[in-house]
Amino acid sequence: MTDPRQSPTETILASLPRRRRAEARFHFYGIAAIGIALGFLILLIGAIGHQGIGAFSQTEIALDVTLDESVLDPSGTRDPETLSTANYRAVVRATLGEIFPEAMRKRRDRRKLTELVSIGAGFELRELVLADPGLIGRTMRVWAPADDEVDMLFKGVTARDSGRFTGKQLEWLDRLEAEGRIRSAFNWRFFSNGDSREPELAGILGAMSGSFFALLTCLALSFPLGVMAAIYLEEFAPRNRWTDLVEININNLAAVPSIVFGLLGLAVFLGFMGLARSAPLVGGMVLALMTLPTIIIVTRASLHAVPPSIREAAIGLGASRMQAMLHHTLPLATPGIMTGTIIGMARALGELAPLIMIGMVAFIVDVPQGLLDPASALPVQVYIWADSPERAFAEKTAAAIIVLLAFLVVMNLTAVILRRRFERRW
Amino acid sequence: MRNALIAALFAGVAVAGTAEARDQIRIVGSSTVFPFSTAVAERFGKTTSFKTPIVEATGSGGGLKLFCTGIGEGHPDITNASRRIKAKEVKKCAENGIADVIEVKVGYDGIVLANSRDTGQMSLTLRDVFLALAHEVPDGACESADACPMKANPYNSWKDVNPDLPDVRIEVLGPPATSGTRDAFVELAMEGGCKQFAGIKAMKKADKRAYKKVCHTIREDGAYIEAGENDNLIVQKLTTNPRALGIFGFSFLDQNDDKLQGSMVNGVAPEFEEIADGNYPVSRALFFYVKKAHVGEVPGIAEFIAEFTNEATWGPEGYLADKGLIPMSDAEREEWRAAANGLQNRSM
């Protein structure tokens, strides 16, 4: 309640402390909001980093493998077909038998012993022999990946007394470790392999190249289409009911949930056009539909931000409308268009929902080599690994998220740098 | 001109897409069979000269829908299912020219109720499970269909359901209604307990719809918590909440048996041998279906069947057992292997 006898100045002075307090509170709320958001971000990244860091190393076991000709190529012809289907697992088992002869007597022990080494050991020997058949008959030391359970044991995720290992298995592992046959190495398989059902062999390369091809298609389609559409709508189209309708629809499309674009892709690209299921080409086309409205809106906004005086000056000096646009307006709007496109691409990179419908959410081992090879994508890999029962996939999931986040950060950073370098202010 | 350009681009793409012949097996279907199917696909790709088959997890129903759409490159060769193909689906397949389908039974999957090892093991009967989780339960003994009034589920503690059980609040984390695991759980466990009431059982003949509604509806008052399709999430939540029970597939219990323990159901523990012998009541058979018209057209299908039905794959010592599959008995495996490798048609 203000006293009617107070002068206006006194009233204002009296209210000053209250207003200052209100202002201070407002500042505090703002800082608190930022603080909470940052806190969650740090928590998220910290948790993922903490969990995922393990996936970048892998426990390996040294094996002195003798590539026995009588096992791998009994006929001695070095026929690639024979070499590719030979029993490399038997070679690995024999090597383990040399280290632990006592374990080879009982079938059960033999099985328990072979379990310690990943089945990938056999696959990797196969690759070596196929690349160089001259290796047959030789003995060499290879570092074979340990089974995921063993890997988890050495990383301290599973306890020794968890009941997941038999006493004998622990004994064997201790002996291997004492003999210096166990090491923790950088997990290059994570970056050079496609997906696998064995966590120790599962890699992200297939998903990365799938994402690459899909984004390439997406960019090749949505960027020219989007920019052309935006230029026409902003610079040339007459203002009438039709262009208004188009504009409203574009704005609406930008808000459509992405799964709807997946359904559209299923109906049109797969059903009507008969394109291959799971192809990154189709994935890219669906993502392009999703990114198009974003690019159109951003491009229009950037063109709109260029002062009309520049356009008018060009026209005044005799340039045609197209020349004014191509020579003056568009170059000035480019940084904004680039930024918008990169952010649109970053969003497309993280999309999973539209890919479900067109069959890209699939288990694909072979690394795709082109636009039509079946492929998955980075978010798909996260989704599939997160749903796998093996415990070692938990760290793979986190590591895949780290890779995905790294790509997103790089893309967003590029957008920021482009804006900083080329942006003009009027 | 721009439109012509776009049209040309799309047309070129369409031609490129259809002209390419498929040399890779395509598998769709159940997410329960997915971990097994993918394991076989990977080994198949790495130990033969064929390409690794592509496996999609679309769910049993979704998979059969895709499978039955037609013959030709654009359609999958194999579909996985955590249940048998339905007559309706066979009909739809036949309408689209798919008359010959090879059925292969893979093995069994147990659905477990598990809790953290920090608390005691539960020993439930199917009747307890039904009473604890049903939306409506009989009010009284329910001896006949006429004298079986129903009431909303009043039970809050396991002790209310069965005096032998501990006095712990009912809190069960399970899959959502869209999940195949949920369907199987409802059919095997809930219905199994439900029909032990004479009155409800009598209802089955009189009014099948009402019977299903009573037996298949899960309570929605917070005792049953839908925890999403991701079984790993349920496992994680169980380790932090020792009072809760979780419902998921056996392979997840198998992978986490140092943290979790399976509850006994009707006195049987959810163990490998018990499920294999058919003693554990909540288990289902897993299948895959092969389009016969594609055998020979898409390379490697017959070899893939041979790899899947190999003793080293699906036998008790095979690698699928390590992934949590419960193998069939010796006789059953022999029978299915012979039928599958002989490319015998599905017998109904």
mmCIF file of N, CA, C and O in Angstrom, chain A residues 108 112 163-172:
data_model
loop_
_atom_site.group_PDB
_atom_site.id
_atom_site.type_symbol
_atom_site.label_atom_id
_atom_site.label_comp_id
_atom_site.label_asym_id
_atom_site.label_seq_id
_atom_site.Cartn_x
_atom_site.Cartn_y
_atom_site.Cartn_z
ATOM 1 N N ARG A 108 34.135 -82.487 -21.815
ATOM 2 C CA ARG A 108 33.574 -81.324 -21.143
ATOM 3 C C ARG A 108 34.648 -80.256 -20.902
ATOM 4 O O ARG A 108 34.444 -79.077 -21.146
ATOM 5 N N LYS A 112 34.970 -76.441 -22.287
ATOM 6 C CA LYS A 112 35.091 -75.297 -21.376
ATOM 7 C C LYS A 112 36.336 -74.464 -21.710
ATOM 8 O O LYS A 112 36.352 -73.251 -21.546
ATOM 9 N N GLY A 163 30.002 -67.243 -10.525
ATOM 10 C CA GLY A 163 29.425 -68.514 -10.936
ATOM 11 C C GLY A 163 29.345 -68.649 -12.454
ATOM 12 O O GLY A 163 28.810 -69.619 -12.959
ATOM 13 N N ARG A 164 29.883 -67.659 -13.176
ATOM 14 C CA ARG A 164 29.825 -67.726 -14.634
ATOM 15 C C ARG A 164 31.033 -68.472 -15.190
ATOM 16 O O ARG A 164 31.095 -68.749 -16.380
ATOM 17 N N PHE A 165 32.011 -68.769 -14.308
ATOM 18 C CA PHE A 165 33.178 -69.541 -14.740
ATOM 19 C C PHE A 165 33.322 -70.750 -13.810
ATOM 20 O O PHE A 165 33.017 -70.658 -12.620
ATOM 21 N N THR A 166 33.809 -71.842 -14.355
ATOM 22 C CA THR A 166 34.090 -72.979 -13.491
ATOM 23 C C THR A 166 35.460 -72.758 -12.847
ATOM 24 O O THR A 166 36.250 -71.929 -13.322
ATOM 25 N N GLY A 167 35.730 -73.474 -11.769
ATOM 26 C CA GLY A 167 37.015 -73.342 -11.083
ATOM 27 C C GLY A 167 38.169 -73.594 -12.027
ATOM 28 O O GLY A 167 39.180 -72.894 -12.015
ATOM 29 N N LYS A 168 37.982 -74.600 -12.892
ATOM 30 C CA LYS A 168 39.054 -74.950 -13.826
ATOM 31 C C LYS A 168 39.315 -73.808 -14.802
ATOM 32 O O LYS A 168 40.463 -73.474 -15.094
ATOM 33 N N GLN A 169 38.249 -73.202 -15.279
ATOM 34 C CA GLN A 169 38.414 -72.105 -16.237
ATOM 35 C C GLN A 169 39.218 -70.971 -15.612
ATOM 36 O O GLN A 169 40.107 -70.404 -16.242
ATOM 37 N N LEU A 170 38.913 -70.652 -14.337
ATOM 38 C CA LEU A 170 39.641 -69.580 -13.655
ATOM 39 C C LEU A 170 41.113 -69.950 -13.518
ATOM 40 O O LEU A 170 42.001 -69.122 -13.702
ATOM 41 N N GLU A 171 41.349 -71.240 -13.216
ATOM 42 C CA GLU A 171 42.725 -71.735 -13.093
ATOM 43 C C GLU A 171 43.489 -71.546 -14.411
ATOM 44 O O GLU A 171 44.607 -71.037 -14.434
ATOM 45 N N TRP A 172 42.836 -71.942 -15.505
ATOM 46 C CA TRP A 172 43.466 -71.815 -16.830
ATOM 47 C C TRP A 172 43.778 -70.353 -17.133
ATOM 48 O O TRP A 172 44.856 -70.028 -17.618
#
